[in-house]
Amino acid sequence: MSIKENIEAIRAELEAELEKAENGKLVEELRQKVLGRKGTLTALRRMLGGLSAEERPAMGQLINEGCEKIGALLDARLEKLQALEREQKLKSETIDVTEPRELPRVGVPHPTTLALQEVVSALTGLGFDIVEGPEIELDHFNFELLNIPKNHPARDAQDTFYVDDNIVLRTHTSPVQARTMLSRKPPIRIACPGRVYRADEVDATHSPVFHQIEGLVIDKDVTMGDLKGTLDALFKKLYGDDVETRFRPSFSPFTEPSAEVDLTCISCRGKGCRMCKGTGWIEVLGCGMVNPKVLEMCGIDPHEYSGFAFGIGLERITMLRYGIKDMRLLYEGDERFLRQFR
Ligand code: DAH
């Protein structure tokens, strides 16, 4: 075989082997096999020494050209492999920004908050200002100015959390009435949402901490008809035109006359269900015409002005609104319960 044929054979074999070389390391091994110290082409070059002076330059040139070609083949394969590797890496690292993923867990409004927002927004829509008062309250506002004398049963230690002789955790939102009458001049139209406290037991319908919304309207010639009309408008606005209110005579020291108000059960729409114990009605608030004694104590002339007041129990409404059967669920903060209000 001539040197030329030899080179050609080495090149052809290498080309075939390069096809199969799947990584850079294999390519380098092939490079050694041909061009290395013990390589096949290097061996050919050594044979040059045995040639005559006339033959040597031409053969030397053939070998050099062979080396260059083969080197180029090796480099080309290496480059191709590297490009492939890069492509694969890019592919494997690609982020599909359209792929759906688990959303971060965010908080949700508490059902009591949702119900409160509804009532507050309905009341604001009827022209009521929202006013807040302290939860730690003076006996003076919580009881005295509301015509609840020292020996009244509502002041029984069983109902009231006393901080000291003159300070209580407010047992209702009604003290905000007294505070507002003292600080504003009529006409007054306010709603006071807030947390209240009573030394009650804990069960499906009682909690020592709960929420009320107090309403107060003072103006000239305000009547019981205005009270009834306002409450009807409020609840129809909240729960639909088919709900009605029903007044029952009652007693409250700070209103005269006083009434308890039942609402068409918004759980069964009056048909009778577990929530309303089959009656179709649910008690939602206490109300009445502000007692002239209270007006007087709070600096408003009862001969010039009259007014009405009401106190809504928020938990009752929340439970009806969402079909919650046990009040304790509203205070436990169990995520499995709360997540349902997303
Ligand atoms: N404060 C009363 C309570 O906690 C509710 C109430 C009754 C509020 C009559 C009023 C009212 O404004 O006029 O049970």
GROMACS .gro file of C-alpha atoms and ligand atoms in nm:
model
  356
    1MET     CA    1   0.000   0.000   0.000
    2SER     CA    2   0.145   0.342  -0.091
    3ILE     CA    3   0.171   0.614   0.173
    4LYS     CA    4  -0.103   0.798  -0.006
    5GLU     CA    5  -0.332   0.494   0.014
    6ASN     CA    6  -0.234   0.449   0.376
    7ILE     CA    7  -0.332   0.804   0.466
    8GLU     CA    8  -0.657   0.759   0.279
    9ALA     CA    9  -0.732   0.439   0.470
   10ILE     CA   10  -0.656   0.603   0.807
   11ARG     CA   11  -0.878   0.895   0.716
   12ALA     CA   12  -1.164   0.673   0.603
   13GLU     CA   13  -1.149   0.463   0.919
   14LEU     CA   14  -1.136   0.771   1.138
   15GLU     CA   15  -1.433   0.920   0.965
   16ALA     CA   16  -1.636   0.607   1.031
   17GLU     CA   17  -1.529   0.598   1.394
   18LEU     CA   18  -1.599   0.969   1.445
   19GLU     CA   19  -1.958   0.910   1.338
   20LYS     CA   20  -1.996   0.682   1.637
   21ALA     CA   21  -1.804   0.902   1.886
   22GLU     CA   22  -2.078   1.045   2.106
   23ASN     CA   23  -1.879   1.273   2.329
   24GLY     CA   24  -1.573   1.495   2.338
   25LYS     CA   25  -1.371   1.241   2.535
   26LEU     CA   26  -1.411   0.974   2.264
   27VAL     CA   27  -1.312   1.228   1.997
   28GLU     CA   28  -0.991   1.310   2.190
   29GLU     CA   29  -0.917   0.938   2.221
   30LEU     CA   30  -0.945   0.907   1.844
   31ARG     CA   31  -0.716   1.208   1.803
   32GLN     CA   32  -0.452   1.028   2.011
   33LYS     CA   33  -0.505   0.708   1.815
   34VAL     CA   34  -0.419   0.885   1.488
   35LEU     CA   35  -0.211   1.193   1.570
   36GLY     CA   36  -0.069   1.103   1.911
   37ARG     CA   37   0.282   0.987   1.987
   38LYS     CA   38   0.187   0.628   1.906
   39GLY     CA   39  -0.072   0.732   1.648
   40THR     CA   40  -0.113   0.566   1.311
   41LEU     CA   41  -0.033   0.880   1.114
   42THR     CA   42   0.266   0.953   1.340
   43ALA     CA   43   0.395   0.607   1.259
   44LEU     CA   44   0.370   0.688   0.887
   45ARG     CA   45   0.569   1.007   0.943
   46ARG     CA   46   0.842   0.801   1.106
   47MET     CA   47   0.865   0.595   0.788
   48LEU     CA   48   0.975   0.911   0.600
   49GLY     CA   49   1.327   0.852   0.730
   50GLY     CA   50   1.348   0.536   0.520
   51LEU     CA   51   1.267   0.718   0.195
   52SER     CA   52   1.511   0.858  -0.058
   53ALA     CA   53   1.588   1.232  -0.057
   54GLU     CA   54   1.388   1.278  -0.377
   55GLU     CA   55   1.075   1.104  -0.249
   56ARG     CA   56   1.077   1.259   0.098
   57PRO     CA   57   0.946   1.617   0.033
   58ALA     CA   58   0.646   1.505  -0.169
   59MET     CA   59   0.556   1.233   0.081
   60GLY     CA   60   0.619   1.470   0.371
   61GLN     CA   61   0.377   1.712   0.213
   62LEU     CA   62   0.117   1.436   0.165
   63ILE     CA   63   0.145   1.343   0.534
   64ASN     CA   64   0.120   1.708   0.643
   65GLU     CA   65  -0.190   1.756   0.432
   66GLY     CA   66  -0.332   1.433   0.572
   67CYS     CA   67  -0.267   1.558   0.926
   68GLU     CA   68  -0.444   1.884   0.854
   69LYS     CA   69  -0.748   1.716   0.701
   70ILE     CA   70  -0.774   1.472   0.985
   71GLY     CA   71  -0.727   1.748   1.243
   72ALA     CA   72  -1.008   1.939   1.073
   73LEU     CA   73  -1.234   1.633   1.079
   74LEU     CA   74  -1.169   1.585   1.452
   75ASP     CA   75  -1.234   1.954   1.529
   76ALA     CA   76  -1.552   1.957   1.326
   77ARG     CA   77  -1.690   1.655   1.513
   78LEU     CA   78  -1.594   1.809   1.845
   79GLU     CA   79  -1.767   2.132   1.761
   80LYS     CA   80  -2.079   1.949   1.650
   81LEU     CA   81  -2.088   1.754   1.975
   82GLN     CA   82  -2.043   2.069   2.181
   83ALA     CA   83  -2.322   2.244   1.995
   84LEU     CA   84  -2.548   1.947   2.055
   85GLU     CA   85  -2.461   1.946   2.423
   86ARG     CA   86  -2.536   2.315   2.454
   87GLU     CA   87  -2.868   2.271   2.279
   88GLN     CA   88  -2.965   1.990   2.512
   89LYS     CA   89  -2.865   2.193   2.816
   90LEU     CA   90  -3.075   2.487   2.699
   91LYS     CA   91  -3.366   2.257   2.636
   92SER     CA   92  -3.345   2.096   2.978
   93GLU     CA   93  -3.315   2.434   3.150
   94THR     CA   94  -3.601   2.598   2.964
   95ILE     CA   95  -3.871   2.734   3.195
   96ASP     CA   96  -4.225   2.711   3.064
   97VAL     CA   97  -4.373   3.032   3.196
   98THR     CA   98  -4.720   2.923   3.089
   99GLU     CA   99  -4.715   2.607   3.298
  100PRO     CA  100  -4.975   2.626   3.578
  101ARG     CA  101  -4.833   2.603   3.928
  102GLU     CA  102  -4.960   2.598   4.283
  103LEU     CA  103  -5.069   2.945   4.389
  104PRO     CA  104  -4.928   3.104   4.702
  105ARG     CA  105  -5.166   3.069   4.995
  106VAL     CA  106  -5.330   3.400   5.075
  107GLY     CA  107  -5.559   3.489   5.361
  108VAL     CA  108  -5.932   3.531   5.318
  109PRO     CA  109  -6.177   3.765   5.492
  110HIS     CA  110  -6.347   3.610   5.794
  111PRO     CA  111  -6.720   3.537   5.742
  112THR     CA  112  -6.805   3.775   6.027
  113THR     CA  113  -6.608   4.044   5.844
  114LEU     CA  114  -6.795   3.967   5.521
  115ALA     CA  115  -7.134   3.991   5.693
  116LEU     CA  116  -7.024   4.308   5.874
  117GLN     CA  117  -6.912   4.470   5.549
  118GLU     CA  118  -7.251   4.398   5.396
  119VAL     CA  119  -7.442   4.552   5.686
  120VAL     CA  120  -7.207   4.850   5.712
  121SER     CA  121  -7.231   4.921   5.340
  122ALA     CA  122  -7.612   4.895   5.348
  123LEU     CA  123  -7.625   5.135   5.644
  124THR     CA  124  -7.384   5.380   5.481
  125GLY     CA  125  -7.608   5.363   5.176
  126LEU     CA  126  -7.898   5.472   5.397
  127GLY     CA  127  -7.697   5.774   5.511
  128PHE     CA  128  -7.550   5.647   5.837
  129ASP     CA  129  -7.201   5.760   5.949
  130ILE     CA  130  -6.976   5.488   6.088
  131VAL     CA  131  -6.853   5.571   6.439
  132GLU     CA  132  -6.639   5.359   6.668
  133GLY     CA  133  -6.586   5.359   7.042
  134PRO     CA  134  -6.355   5.193   7.295
  135GLU     CA  135  -6.393   4.829   7.397
  136ILE     CA  136  -6.267   4.906   7.745
  137GLU     CA  137  -6.538   5.145   7.855
  138LEU     CA  138  -6.633   5.357   8.151
  139ASP     CA  139  -6.927   5.231   8.355
  140HIS     CA  140  -7.064   5.582   8.301
  141PHE     CA  141  -7.111   5.529   7.925
  142ASN     CA  142  -7.181   5.156   7.925
  143PHE     CA  143  -7.455   5.182   8.190
  144GLU     CA  144  -7.516   5.512   8.368
  145LEU     CA  145  -7.593   5.735   8.067
  146LEU     CA  146  -7.809   5.458   7.919
  147ASN     CA  147  -8.039   5.467   8.216
  148ILE     CA  148  -7.911   5.140   8.359
  149PRO     CA  149  -7.892   5.215   8.730
  150LYS     CA  150  -7.652   5.054   8.974
  151ASN     CA  151  -7.893   4.778   9.078
  152HIS     CA  152  -8.010   4.680   8.729
  153PRO     CA  153  -7.986   4.307   8.650
  154ALA     CA  154  -7.783   4.381   8.335
  155ARG     CA  155  -7.501   4.491   8.562
  156ASP     CA  156  -7.494   4.160   8.739
  157ALA     CA  157  -7.136   4.043   8.777
  158GLN     CA  158  -7.235   3.731   8.585
  159ASP     CA  159  -7.290   3.932   8.269
  160THR     CA  160  -7.023   4.197   8.291
  161PHE     CA  161  -6.645   4.174   8.289
  162TYR     CA  162  -6.530   4.441   8.533
  163VAL     CA  163  -6.181   4.587   8.496
  164ASP     CA  164  -6.236   4.783   8.817
  165ASP     CA  165  -6.533   4.951   8.989
  166ASN     CA  166  -6.567   5.213   8.715
  167ILE     CA  167  -6.432   5.036   8.409
  168VAL     CA  168  -6.584   4.745   8.219
  169LEU     CA  169  -6.534   4.558   7.894
  170ARG     CA  170  -6.831   4.707   7.711
  171THR     CA  171  -7.128   4.470   7.718
  172HIS     CA  172  -7.286   4.626   7.407
  173THR     CA  173  -7.215   4.891   7.143
  174SER     CA  174  -7.480   5.123   7.293
  175PRO     CA  175  -7.225   5.335   7.487
  176VAL     CA  176  -7.116   5.476   7.150
  177GLN     CA  177  -7.467   5.628   7.130
  178ALA     CA  178  -7.407   5.819   7.451
  179ARG     CA  179  -7.058   5.928   7.345
  180THR     CA  180  -7.190   6.053   7.009
  181MET     CA  181  -7.488   6.241   7.154
  182LEU     CA  182  -7.246   6.420   7.382
  183SER     CA  183  -7.004   6.509   7.103
  184ARG     CA  184  -7.237   6.586   6.809
  185LYS     CA  185  -7.541   6.801   6.758
  186PRO     CA  186  -7.858   6.660   6.595
  187PRO     CA  187  -7.940   6.559   6.331
  188ILE     CA  188  -7.743   6.244   6.415
  189ARG     CA  189  -7.744   5.930   6.205
  190ILE     CA  190  -7.472   5.685   6.306
  191ALA     CA  191  -7.390   5.315   6.299
  192CYS     CA  192  -7.134   5.173   6.541
  193PRO     CA  193  -6.995   4.828   6.470
  194GLY     CA  194  -6.769   4.660   6.722
  195ARG     CA  195  -6.669   4.384   6.955
  196VAL     CA  196  -6.853   4.339   7.285
  197TYR     CA  197  -6.797   4.119   7.590
  198ARG     CA  198  -7.014   3.924   7.828
  199ALA     CA  199  -6.934   3.669   8.093
  200ASP     CA  200  -7.133   3.413   7.898
  201GLU     CA  201  -7.072   3.046   7.861
  202VAL     CA  202  -6.937   2.907   7.534
  203ASP     CA  203  -7.176   2.695   7.329
  204ALA     CA  204  -7.326   2.676   6.979
  205THR     CA  205  -7.504   3.012   7.021
  206HIS     CA  206  -7.304   3.194   7.292
  207SER     CA  207  -6.958   3.337   7.318
  208PRO     CA  208  -6.800   3.574   7.574
  209VAL     CA  209  -6.682   3.788   7.282
  210PHE     CA  210  -6.915   3.877   6.999
  211HIS     CA  211  -7.010   4.168   6.773
  212GLN     CA  212  -7.291   4.417   6.751
  213ILE     CA  213  -7.383   4.706   6.526
  214GLU     CA  214  -7.555   4.990   6.699
  215GLY     CA  215  -7.771   5.234   6.507
  216LEU     CA  216  -7.884   5.574   6.630
  217VAL     CA  217  -8.094   5.841   6.463
  218ILE     CA  218  -8.180   6.168   6.635
  219ASP     CA  219  -8.371   6.447   6.467
  220LYS     CA  220  -8.690   6.647   6.494
  221ASP     CA  221  -9.012   6.442   6.473
  222VAL     CA  222  -8.849   6.099   6.447
  223THR     CA  223  -9.113   5.831   6.508
  224MET     CA  224  -9.144   5.459   6.562
  225GLY     CA  225  -9.266   5.445   6.200
  226ASP     CA  226  -8.927   5.578   6.089
  227LEU     CA  227  -8.761   5.303   6.292
  228LYS     CA  228  -8.972   5.032   6.133
  229GLY     CA  229  -8.925   5.180   5.785
  230THR     CA  230  -8.548   5.208   5.829
  231LEU     CA  231  -8.509   4.849   5.950
  232ASP     CA  232  -8.733   4.718   5.671
  233ALA     CA  233  -8.530   4.910   5.412
  234LEU     CA  234  -8.204   4.786   5.564
  235PHE     CA  235  -8.295   4.418   5.563
  236LYS     CA  236  -8.464   4.423   5.223
  237LYS     CA  237  -8.152   4.588   5.087
  238LEU     CA  238  -7.937   4.322   5.253
  239TYR     CA  239  -8.131   4.004   5.190
  240GLY     CA  240  -8.394   4.077   4.927
  241ASP     CA  241  -8.743   4.223   4.899
  242ASP     CA  242  -8.911   3.908   5.027
  243VAL     CA  243  -8.776   3.945   5.383
  244GLU     CA  244  -8.990   4.116   5.643
  245THR     CA  245  -8.947   4.237   5.999
  246ARG     CA  246  -9.176   4.167   6.292
  247PHE     CA  247  -9.179   4.381   6.607
  248ARG     CA  248  -9.245   4.233   6.952
  249PRO     CA  249  -9.285   4.456   7.259
  250SER     CA  250  -8.986   4.437   7.487
  251PHE     CA  251  -8.801   4.626   7.755
  252SER     CA  252  -8.476   4.816   7.741
  253PRO     CA  253  -8.380   5.085   7.995
  254PHE     CA  254  -8.251   5.321   7.727
  255THR     CA  255  -8.546   5.298   7.489
  256GLU     CA  256  -8.914   5.362   7.551
  257PRO     CA  257  -9.107   5.199   7.394
  258SER     CA  258  -8.875   4.909   7.314
  259ALA     CA  259  -8.909   4.618   7.078
  260GLU     CA  260  -8.738   4.302   6.977
  261VAL     CA  261  -8.726   4.250   6.604
  262ASP     CA  262  -8.758   3.922   6.419
  263LEU     CA  263  -8.652   3.886   6.059
  264THR     CA  264  -8.782   3.638   5.803
  265CYS     CA  265  -8.535   3.351   5.841
  266ILE     CA  266  -8.284   3.417   5.563
  267SER     CA  267  -8.175   3.056   5.573
  268CYS     CA  268  -8.514   2.907   5.471
  269ARG     CA  269  -8.688   3.228   5.357
  270GLY     CA  270  -8.961   3.179   5.616
  271LYS     CA  271  -9.053   2.819   5.542
  272GLY     CA  272  -8.917   2.692   5.872
  273CYS     CA  273  -8.583   2.517   5.918
  274ARG     CA  274  -8.338   2.404   6.183
  275MET     CA  275  -8.182   2.751   6.205
  276CYS     CA  276  -8.515   2.917   6.297
  277LYS     CA  277  -8.643   2.615   6.489
  278GLY     CA  278  -8.925   2.576   6.240
  279THR     CA  279  -9.078   2.920   6.309
  280GLY     CA  280  -8.964   3.096   5.989
  281TRP     CA  281  -8.851   3.394   6.202
  282ILE     CA  282  -8.521   3.476   6.361
  283GLU     CA  283  -8.453   3.736   6.629
  284VAL     CA  284  -8.191   3.979   6.502
  285LEU     CA  285  -8.201   4.292   6.712
  286GLY     CA  286  -8.334   4.503   6.994
  287CYS     CA  287  -8.454   4.856   6.932
  288GLY     CA  288  -8.682   5.136   7.041
  289MET     CA  289  -8.734   5.508   7.074
  290VAL     CA  290  -8.448   5.664   7.267
  291ASN     CA  291  -8.565   5.717   7.625
  292PRO     CA  292  -8.612   6.094   7.691
  293LYS     CA  293  -8.413   6.045   8.011
  294VAL     CA  294  -8.117   5.928   7.802
  295LEU     CA  295  -8.151   6.223   7.564
  296GLU     CA  296  -8.152   6.457   7.859
  297MET     CA  297  -7.850   6.296   8.029
  298CYS     CA  298  -7.663   6.323   7.698
  299GLY     CA  299  -7.741   6.692   7.655
  300ILE     CA  300  -8.019   6.673   7.396
  301ASP     CA  301  -8.351   6.846   7.463
  302PRO     CA  302  -8.622   6.573   7.454
  303HIS     CA  303  -8.889   6.838   7.386
  304GLU     CA  304  -8.715   6.939   7.067
  305TYR     CA  305  -8.571   6.609   6.948
  306SER     CA  306  -8.663   6.244   6.940
  307GLY     CA  307  -8.481   5.943   6.805
  308PHE     CA  308  -8.457   5.573   6.766
  309ALA     CA  309  -8.183   5.321   6.832
  310PHE     CA  310  -8.118   4.960   6.747
  311GLY     CA  311  -7.855   4.699   6.827
  312ILE     CA  312  -7.794   4.417   6.578
  313GLY     CA  313  -7.623   4.094   6.681
  314LEU     CA  314  -7.375   4.031   6.403
  315GLU     CA  315  -7.293   3.665   6.470
  316ARG     CA  316  -7.655   3.564   6.436
  317ILE     CA  317  -7.673   3.727   6.095
  318THR     CA  318  -7.339   3.579   5.985
  319MET     CA  319  -7.450   3.229   6.083
  320LEU     CA  320  -7.781   3.262   5.899
  321ARG     CA  321  -7.618   3.417   5.598
  322TYR     CA  322  -7.371   3.132   5.554
  323GLY     CA  323  -7.562   2.845   5.713
  324ILE     CA  324  -7.315   2.810   6.001
  325LYS     CA  325  -7.469   2.598   6.273
  326ASP     CA  326  -7.216   2.643   6.554
  327MET     CA  327  -7.095   2.986   6.665
  328ARG     CA  328  -6.767   2.841   6.794
  329LEU     CA  329  -6.655   2.794   6.433
  330LEU     CA  330  -6.639   3.172   6.404
  331TYR     CA  331  -6.375   3.198   6.677
  332GLU     CA  332  -6.160   2.889   6.636
  333GLY     CA  333  -5.970   3.011   6.330
  334ASP     CA  334  -5.972   2.665   6.173
  335GLU     CA  335  -5.836   2.708   5.820
  336ARG     CA  336  -6.049   2.427   5.681
  337PHE     CA  337  -6.354   2.630   5.780
  338LEU     CA  338  -6.221   2.974   5.684
  339ARG     CA  339  -6.093   2.871   5.340
  340GLN     CA  340  -6.452   2.807   5.230
  341PHE     CA  341  -6.513   3.184   5.226
  342ARG     CA  342  -6.259   3.256   4.953
  343DAH     N1  343  -7.774   4.695   7.366
  343DAH     C1  344  -7.873   4.591   7.358
  343DAH     C2  345  -7.810   4.456   7.384
  343DAH     O1  346  -7.692   4.448   7.390
  343DAH     C3  347  -7.934   4.586   7.223
  343DAH     C4  348  -8.017   4.707   7.202
  343DAH     C5  349  -8.148   4.709   7.244
  343DAH     C6  350  -7.961   4.819   7.145
  343DAH     C7  351  -8.227   4.818   7.225
  343DAH     C8  352  -8.039   4.930   7.124
  343DAH     C9  353  -8.174   4.928   7.166
  343DAH     O2  354  -7.991   5.041   7.069
  343DAH     O3  355  -8.249   5.038   7.146
  343DAH     O4  356  -7.880   4.359   7.396
   0.00000   0.00000   0.00000
